[in-house]
């Protein structure tokens, strides 16, 4: 049952139990202290009355009528609330002047608990040589009634104060915990995809901090979702652009080659249908043309395949594939010094990570040779354990000593595509430019093998 209660209900229940327990303990303390208090009052009253009687008795013998004087003194003392004095032999009355019907009488169980017996003390006196006795009887009912009235008053006042304190505390707690409902509703909205939802910070300082953090979290989630949407949109756009580029190259390159092959094949067909034996020169001419066109098609086919997927990456591994790429660049640009440090185990990063690393190096080198006018390029691929959480990573760095990027430079489609691809894998890509050239640095997390 306790687990089903809300936080507000738990606090209110604990507060009510605490106030009730405190009030009960205080009342119990008054009840426990009532008996010693009545006994002490009883003994004190009897002792004072006895000392008073012993003080005035010697002067009775000097009075004109000692008996009348004694009766008058006993009558006057009997008007006291807690004690009565009678001469031994006189009839004792069951009522005491201190008790009246208008006073509220405590319950019988309380009287029996506090003071179950009445105390009577006999004080011997001598009047004109005649021994007599005065009976001093205590009447604790008045004291018991006072104690009971105090307990009832304490119970009433304590209950009123406890109820008032409970209500005030309940209101304060309710206002302090009011943001919880708004927090719950905002969390539900965020879960439903409404990342623009915000909660007004309020209540206790701790809850206000939680509200502020939740608002920041909602904003961060909204930005992340928007970045994801833009990434997906950009990915689709890049795919379409790559398809268009490949289609254009196929149309512009394959078309003429195929047309030329078709023309030479047609010429060979006509030579065979002419009825005369074709000359060797004519056959050699068309065969040579067909071989040239076929070689051109093969080269174009390799270039297309290289764009779609590096040749030999899966068969040779990342290190060998990068070595082939760097060798081709050295052959095509012998005026540029290329330093390389490729330290990666074959297949360690996984096929997707290896392809991403290869494409990053390829794109960075292409930009360096086309736009930087660099005379020196450095390529580094090494392991970077622990940089990206518990997963192993590859650190890719391509630096050149070219002229750097202009202040208003915008990244081309190649680097944008690489950045989005690396971000999709959980890595990072940074382009750092200064007067000493450009450095492309990427952290590519290792993936699983296909």
Coordinates of C-alpha atoms in Angstrom, one line a residue:
X1 CA 0.0 0.0 0.0
X2 CA 2.9 2.4 0.9
X3 CA 4.4 1.9 -2.6
X4 CA 1.1 3.0 -4.2
X5 CA 1.0 6.3 -2.4
X6 CA 2.2 9.4 -4.1
X7 CA 5.1 11.5 -2.7
X8 CA 2.6 14.1 -1.4
X9 CA 0.5 11.5 0.3
X10 CA 3.5 9.9 1.9
X11 CA 4.7 13.2 3.3
X12 CA 1.2 14.2 4.6
X13 CA 0.8 10.7 6.2
X14 CA 4.1 10.9 7.9
X15 CA 3.4 14.4 9.1
X16 CA 0.0 13.4 10.5
X17 CA 1.4 10.3 12.2
X18 CA 4.3 12.4 13.7
X19 CA 1.9 15.1 15.0
X20 CA -0.5 12.6 16.4
X21 CA 2.3 10.6 18.1
X22 CA 3.8 13.8 19.6
X23 CA 0.4 14.8 21.0
X24 CA -0.2 11.4 22.4
X25 CA 3.3 11.3 24.0
X26 CA 2.6 14.7 25.6
X27 CA -0.8 13.6 27.0
X28 CA 0.7 10.4 28.2
X29 CA 3.4 12.4 30.0
X30 CA 0.8 14.5 31.8
X31 CA -1.2 11.4 32.8
X32 CA 2.0 9.7 34.2
X33 CA 3.0 12.8 36.1
X34 CA -0.5 13.3 37.5
X35 CA -0.3 10.8 40.4
X36 CA 3.1 12.1 41.8
X37 CA 1.8 15.6 41.5
X38 CA -1.4 14.8 43.4
X39 CA 0.5 12.9 46.1
X40 CA 2.9 15.8 46.5
X41 CA 0.1 18.3 46.7
X42 CA -1.8 16.0 49.2
X43 CA 1.2 15.7 51.5
X44 CA 2.0 19.4 51.3
X45 CA -1.5 20.4 52.2
X46 CA -1.8 18.0 55.1
X47 CA 1.7 19.1 56.4
X48 CA 0.7 22.8 56.3
X49 CA -2.6 22.2 57.9
X50 CA -1.0 20.2 60.7
X51 CA 1.6 22.8 61.4
X52 CA -1.1 25.5 61.4
X53 CA -3.1 23.5 63.9
X54 CA -0.1 22.9 66.1
X55 CA 0.6 26.6 66.1
X56 CA -2.8 27.9 67.1
X57 CA -3.8 25.2 69.6
X58 CA -1.7 26.6 72.5
X59 CA -3.6 29.9 72.2
X60 CA -7.0 28.2 72.6
X61 CA -6.6 27.9 76.4
X62 CA -6.5 31.7 76.6
X63 CA -9.8 32.1 74.7
X64 CA -13.0 32.7 76.7
X65 CA -14.6 29.7 75.1
X66 CA -12.0 27.3 73.7
X67 CA -14.4 24.8 72.3
X68 CA -16.3 27.5 70.3
X69 CA -13.0 28.9 69.1
X70 CA -11.8 25.5 68.1
X71 CA -15.0 24.9 66.2
X72 CA -14.7 28.2 64.4
X73 CA -11.1 27.5 63.4
X74 CA -12.1 24.0 62.1
X75 CA -14.9 25.6 60.1
X76 CA -12.7 28.2 58.6
X77 CA -10.0 25.7 57.7
X78 CA -12.6 23.4 56.1
X79 CA -13.3 26.1 53.5
X80 CA -10.0 25.3 51.9
X81 CA -10.2 23.5 48.6
X82 CA -7.8 20.6 49.3
X83 CA -8.3 19.9 53.1
X84 CA -11.0 19.7 55.8
X85 CA -10.5 19.6 59.6
X86 CA -13.1 18.0 62.0
X87 CA -13.0 17.2 65.7
X88 CA -12.8 13.5 66.4
X89 CA -16.3 12.2 67.1
X90 CA -18.0 14.7 64.8
X91 CA -19.9 13.3 61.9
X92 CA -17.9 13.7 58.7
X93 CA -19.6 14.9 55.6
X94 CA -18.9 13.2 52.3
X95 CA -18.8 16.5 50.4
X96 CA -16.2 19.2 50.5
X97 CA -16.9 22.9 50.1
X98 CA -14.4 23.0 47.3
X99 CA -16.5 20.7 45.1
X100 CA -19.6 22.0 43.5
X101 CA -21.9 20.4 41.1
X102 CA -21.1 23.0 38.4
X103 CA -17.5 21.8 38.1
X104 CA -16.6 19.2 35.6
X105 CA -15.8 16.0 37.3
X106 CA -13.0 13.8 35.9
X107 CA -13.8 10.2 34.8
X108 CA -13.7 7.5 37.5
X109 CA -10.8 5.7 35.8
X110 CA -8.7 8.8 35.9
X111 CA -9.4 9.4 39.6
X112 CA -8.6 5.7 40.4
X113 CA -5.4 6.0 38.4
X114 CA -4.2 9.2 39.9
X115 CA -5.3 9.0 43.6
X116 CA -7.4 6.1 44.6
X117 CA -7.4 6.7 48.4
X118 CA -8.1 9.6 50.7
X119 CA -5.5 10.6 53.4
X120 CA -6.6 11.3 57.0
X121 CA -4.2 12.5 59.8
X122 CA -5.1 12.7 63.5
X123 CA -3.6 15.6 65.4
X124 CA -3.8 15.3 69.2
X125 CA -4.6 18.5 71.2
X126 CA -5.2 19.4 74.9
X127 CA -7.7 22.0 76.0
X128 CA -7.7 22.8 79.8
X129 CA -6.1 19.5 80.4
X130 CA -8.6 17.5 78.4
X131 CA -7.0 15.5 75.5
X132 CA -8.8 15.7 72.1
X133 CA -8.0 15.1 68.5
X134 CA -8.5 16.9 65.2
X135 CA -8.8 14.9 62.0
X136 CA -7.2 16.5 59.0
X137 CA -8.6 15.0 55.8
X138 CA -7.2 15.7 52.3
X139 CA -9.5 16.1 49.4
X140 CA -7.5 15.7 46.2
X141 CA -10.5 15.8 43.9
X142 CA -10.0 19.4 43.2
X143 CA -6.4 18.8 42.3
X144 CA -7.3 15.8 40.2
X145 CA -10.0 17.9 38.4
X146 CA -7.4 20.7 37.7
X147 CA -5.0 18.1 36.3
X148 CA -7.8 16.6 34.2
X149 CA -8.9 20.1 32.9
X150 CA -5.2 20.7 32.0
X151 CA -5.1 17.5 30.1
X152 CA -8.3 18.2 28.3
X153 CA -7.1 21.8 27.5
X154 CA -3.8 20.4 26.3
X155 CA -5.5 17.9 24.1
X156 CA -7.8 20.5 22.6
X157 CA -5.2 23.1 22.0
X158 CA -2.6 20.6 20.9
X159 CA -5.1 19.1 18.4
X160 CA -6.0 22.5 17.1
X161 CA -2.3 23.4 16.7
X162 CA -1.5 20.0 15.1
X163 CA -4.4 20.4 12.6
X164 CA -3.4 23.9 11.8
X165 CA 0.2 22.9 11.4
X166 CA -0.8 19.9 9.3
X167 CA -3.0 22.1 7.0
X168 CA -0.3 24.8 6.6
X169 CA 2.4 22.2 5.9
X170 CA 0.1 20.3 3.5
X171 CA -0.4 23.6 1.6
X172 CA 3.3 24.4 1.6
X173 CA 4.2 20.8 0.4
X174 CA 1.5 21.0 -2.2
X175 CA 2.9 24.2 -3.6
X176 CA 6.5 22.9 -3.4
X177 CA 5.6 19.7 -5.3
X178 CA 3.3 21.4 -7.8
X179 CA 5.9 21.3 -10.6
X180 CA 5.9 17.5 -10.4
X181 CA 2.7 17.3 -12.4
X182 CA 4.0 19.8 -15.0
X183 CA 7.3 17.8 -15.1
X184 CA 5.4 14.6 -15.7
X185 CA 3.3 16.2 -18.5
X186 CA 6.3 17.7 -20.1
X187 CA 8.2 14.3 -20.0
X188 CA 5.1 12.7 -21.7
X189 CA 5.1 15.4 -24.4
X190 CA 8.9 14.9 -25.0
X191 CA 8.3 11.1 -25.2
X192 CA 5.6 11.8 -27.8
X193 CA 8.1 13.8 -29.9
X194 CA 7.0 17.3 -28.8
X195 CA 10.5 18.6 -28.2
X196 CA 9.3 22.2 -28.0
X197 CA 7.6 21.5 -24.7
X198 CA 8.9 23.4 -21.8
X199 CA 8.1 23.4 -18.0
X200 CA 8.1 26.6 -16.0
X201 CA 10.8 26.3 -13.2
X202 CA 9.2 26.6 -9.8
X203 CA 8.7 25.0 -6.4
X204 CA 11.6 24.0 -4.3
X205 CA 15.1 25.0 -5.6
X206 CA 15.9 21.3 -6.3
X207 CA 12.7 21.0 -8.5
X208 CA 13.5 24.3 -10.2
X209 CA 17.0 22.9 -11.1
X210 CA 15.3 19.7 -12.4
X211 CA 12.9 21.8 -14.5
X212 CA 15.8 23.8 -16.0
X213 CA 17.7 20.6 -16.8
X214 CA 14.7 19.1 -18.4
X215 CA 14.2 22.2 -20.6
X216 CA 17.8 21.9 -21.7
X217 CA 17.4 18.2 -22.4
X218 CA 14.3 18.9 -24.5
X219 CA 16.2 21.5 -26.5
X220 CA 19.1 19.2 -27.0
X221 CA 16.9 16.4 -28.1
X222 CA 15.1 18.7 -30.5
X223 CA 18.3 19.8 -32.0
X224 CA 19.5 16.2 -32.2
X225 CA 16.3 15.1 -34.0
X226 CA 16.6 18.1 -36.3
X227 CA 20.2 17.2 -37.1
X228 CA 19.2 13.7 -37.7
X229 CA 16.5 14.8 -40.1
X230 CA 18.9 17.1 -41.9
X231 CA 21.5 14.3 -42.1
X232 CA 18.9 11.9 -43.6
X233 CA 17.9 14.6 -46.1
X234 CA 21.5 15.4 -46.9
X235 CA 22.3 11.7 -47.3
X236 CA 19.4 11.2 -49.7
X237 CA 20.5 14.4 -51.6
X238 CA 24.1 13.1 -51.9
X239 CA 22.9 9.7 -53.1
X240 CA 20.8 11.4 -55.8
X241 CA 23.8 13.5 -56.8
X242 CA 26.1 10.5 -57.0
X243 CA 23.5 8.6 -59.0
X244 CA 23.2 11.6 -61.4
X245 CA 26.9 11.9 -61.7
X246 CA 27.3 8.2 -62.5
X247 CA 24.4 8.3 -65.0
X248 CA 26.0 11.4 -66.7
X249 CA 29.4 9.6 -66.9
X250 CA 27.8 6.5 -68.3
X251 CA 25.9 8.5 -70.8
X252 CA 28.8 10.7 -71.8
X253 CA 31.5 8.0 -71.8
X254 CA 29.8 4.7 -72.4
X255 CA 27.6 6.1 -75.2
X256 CA 30.4 7.2 -77.5
X257 CA 32.5 4.1 -76.9
X258 CA 29.5 1.8 -77.6
X259 CA 28.6 3.8 -80.7
X260 CA 32.2 3.5 -82.0
X261 CA 32.3 -0.3 -81.3
X262 CA 28.9 -0.6 -83.1
X263 CA 30.3 1.3 -86.1
X264 CA 33.4 -0.9 -86.4
X265 CA 31.4 -4.1 -85.9
X266 CA 29.0 -2.9 -88.6
X267 CA 31.9 -2.2 -90.9
X268 CA 33.3 -5.7 -90.3
X269 CA 29.9 -7.1 -91.1
X270 CA 29.7 -5.2 -94.4
X271 CA 33.2 -6.4 -95.3
X272 CA 32.1 -10.0 -94.8
X273 CA 29.0 -9.5 -96.9
X274 CA 30.8 -7.8 -99.8
X275 CA 31.6 -11.1 -101.5
X276 CA 35.2 -10.3 -101.8
X277 CA 37.9 -11.3 -99.3
X278 CA 38.5 -8.4 -97.0
X279 CA 42.0 -6.9 -97.0
X280 CA 44.2 -7.5 -94.0
X281 CA 44.7 -3.8 -93.6
X282 CA 41.0 -3.1 -93.3
X283 CA 40.6 -5.9 -90.8
X284 CA 43.6 -4.8 -88.8
X285 CA 42.2 -1.2 -88.8
X286 CA 38.8 -2.1 -87.4
X287 CA 40.3 -4.7 -84.9
X288 CA 42.7 -2.1 -83.6
X289 CA 40.0 0.4 -83.2
X290 CA 37.8 -2.1 -81.3
X291 CA 40.8 -3.0 -79.0
X292 CA 41.4 0.7 -78.3
X293 CA 37.7 1.3 -77.5
X294 CA 37.6 -1.8 -75.4
X295 CA 40.7 -0.7 -73.4
X296 CA 39.1 2.7 -72.9
X297 CA 35.9 1.1 -71.7
X298 CA 37.9 -1.0 -69.2
X299 CA 39.7 2.0 -67.8
X300 CA 36.4 3.9 -67.5
X301 CA 34.9 0.8 -65.9
X302 CA 37.7 0.7 -63.3
X303 CA 37.2 4.4 -62.6
X304 CA 33.5 3.9 -62.0
X305 CA 34.2 0.9 -59.8
X306 CA 36.8 2.9 -57.9
X307 CA 34.2 5.5 -57.2
X308 CA 31.6 2.9 -56.1
X309 CA 34.1 0.9 -54.1
X310 CA 37.9 0.9 -53.9
X311 CA 39.3 -2.0 -55.8
X312 CA 41.2 -4.4 -53.6
X313 CA 40.1 -3.1 -50.3
X314 CA 38.3 -6.2 -49.2
X315 CA 41.0 -8.5 -50.8
X316 CA 44.2 -6.7 -49.9
X317 CA 43.1 -4.8 -46.7
X318 CA 43.1 -1.2 -45.7
X319 CA 46.9 -0.8 -45.5
X320 CA 47.5 -2.2 -49.0
X321 CA 44.6 -0.3 -50.5
X322 CA 45.9 3.0 -49.0
X323 CA 49.4 2.1 -50.3
X324 CA 48.0 1.7 -53.8
X325 CA 46.2 5.0 -53.5
X326 CA 49.3 6.9 -52.3
X327 CA 51.4 5.3 -55.0
X328 CA 49.0 6.5 -57.7
X329 CA 49.2 10.0 -56.3
X330 CA 53.0 9.9 -56.2
X331 CA 53.1 8.8 -59.8
X332 CA 50.6 11.5 -60.9
X333 CA 52.2 14.3 -58.7
X334 CA 55.9 13.6 -58.4
X335 CA 56.5 17.2 -57.4
X336 CA 54.7 16.8 -54.1
X337 CA 56.3 14.9 -51.2
X338 CA 53.9 12.4 -49.6
X339 CA 54.8 11.1 -46.2
X340 CA 52.7 8.2 -44.9
X341 CA 52.3 6.4 -41.5
X342 CA 49.7 3.6 -41.9
X343 CA 49.5 1.6 -38.7
X344 CA 46.4 -0.5 -38.8
X345 CA 45.9 -4.2 -38.6
X346 CA 44.1 -5.9 -41.5
X347 CA 40.4 -6.0 -40.9
X348 CA 40.6 -4.7 -37.4
X349 CA 38.1 -1.9 -37.9
X350 CA 35.5 -3.8 -39.9
X351 CA 34.5 -3.3 -43.5
X352 CA 32.4 -0.2 -43.0
X353 CA 35.1 1.5 -40.9
X354 CA 37.8 0.6 -43.4
X355 CA 35.8 2.0 -46.3
X356 CA 35.1 5.2 -44.4
X357 CA 38.8 5.6 -43.5
X358 CA 39.8 5.0 -47.2
X359 CA 37.2 7.5 -48.5
X360 CA 38.3 10.1 -45.9
X361 CA 42.0 9.9 -47.0
X362 CA 41.0 9.8 -50.7
X363 CA 38.8 13.0 -50.3
X364 CA 41.4 14.8 -48.2
X365 CA 44.2 14.0 -50.8
X366 CA 42.0 15.1 -53.7
X367 CA 41.3 18.4 -52.0
X368 CA 45.0 18.9 -51.1
X369 CA 46.2 18.3 -54.7
X370 CA 43.5 20.2 -56.4
X371 CA 43.1 23.4 -54.3
X372 CA 46.0 23.7 -51.8
X373 CA 49.0 24.1 -54.1
X374 CA 50.9 22.1 -51.4
X375 CA 54.5 20.8 -51.8
X376 CA 54.2 18.4 -48.9
X377 CA 51.4 16.1 -47.7
X378 CA 51.4 13.9 -44.6
X379 CA 49.0 11.0 -44.1
X380 CA 48.6 9.2 -40.7
X381 CA 46.3 6.4 -39.9
X382 CA 46.8 4.9 -36.4
X383 CA 44.9 3.3 -33.6
X384 CA 43.5 5.5 -30.9
X385 CA 42.2 3.2 -28.1
X386 CA 39.9 4.8 -25.5
X387 CA 39.4 8.1 -27.4
X388 CA 35.8 7.2 -28.2
X389 CA 34.5 5.5 -25.0
X390 CA 35.1 1.8 -24.7
X391 CA 35.2 1.2 -28.4
X392 CA 38.5 1.2 -30.3
X393 CA 39.0 4.0 -32.9
X394 CA 41.1 4.9 -35.8
X395 CA 42.7 8.3 -35.9
X396 CA 43.0 9.6 -39.5
X397 CA 45.0 12.8 -40.1
X398 CA 45.9 14.3 -43.5
X399 CA 47.9 17.5 -43.4
X400 CA 49.3 19.7 -46.1
X401 CA 51.5 22.9 -46.2
X402 CA 49.3 24.7 -48.7
X403 CA 47.7 28.1 -48.6
X404 CA 44.8 27.0 -46.3
X405 CA 41.1 27.8 -46.6
X406 CA 39.6 31.2 -47.2
X407 CA 37.6 32.7 -44.4
X408 CA 34.4 32.4 -46.3
X409 CA 35.2 28.9 -47.5
X410 CA 32.3 26.4 -47.6
X411 CA 33.0 22.7 -47.5
X412 CA 32.3 20.8 -50.7
X413 CA 30.1 17.8 -51.2
X414 CA 32.9 15.4 -50.6
X415 CA 33.9 16.6 -47.1
X416 CA 30.2 17.1 -46.2
X417 CA 29.4 13.6 -47.2
X418 CA 32.4 12.3 -45.3
X419 CA 31.5 14.2 -42.2
X420 CA 27.9 12.9 -42.3
X421 CA 29.1 9.3 -42.9
X422 CA 31.5 9.5 -39.9
X423 CA 28.9 11.1 -37.7
X424 CA 26.6 8.3 -38.6
X425 CA 29.2 5.8 -37.3
X426 CA 29.6 7.8 -34.1
X427 CA 32.9 9.5 -34.9
X428 CA 34.0 13.1 -35.6
X429 CA 35.6 15.0 -38.4
X430 CA 37.4 18.3 -38.1
X431 CA 39.0 20.6 -40.7
X432 CA 41.6 22.9 -39.3
X433 CA 43.0 25.6 -41.5
X434 CA 45.7 28.2 -40.9
X435 CA 48.5 29.9 -42.7
X436 CA 50.5 26.7 -42.6
X437 CA 48.0 24.6 -44.6
X438 CA 44.9 22.4 -43.9
X439 CA 44.6 19.4 -41.5
X440 CA 41.7 17.0 -41.9
X441 CA 41.4 15.0 -38.7
X442 CA 38.8 12.2 -38.3
X443 CA 38.1 9.7 -35.5
X444 CA 36.4 6.6 -36.9
X445 CA 35.1 4.1 -34.4
X446 CA 35.7 0.4 -35.2
X447 CA 32.6 -1.4 -36.3
X448 CA 31.6 -5.1 -36.6
X449 CA 32.6 -7.3 -39.4
X450 CA 30.0 -8.1 -42.0

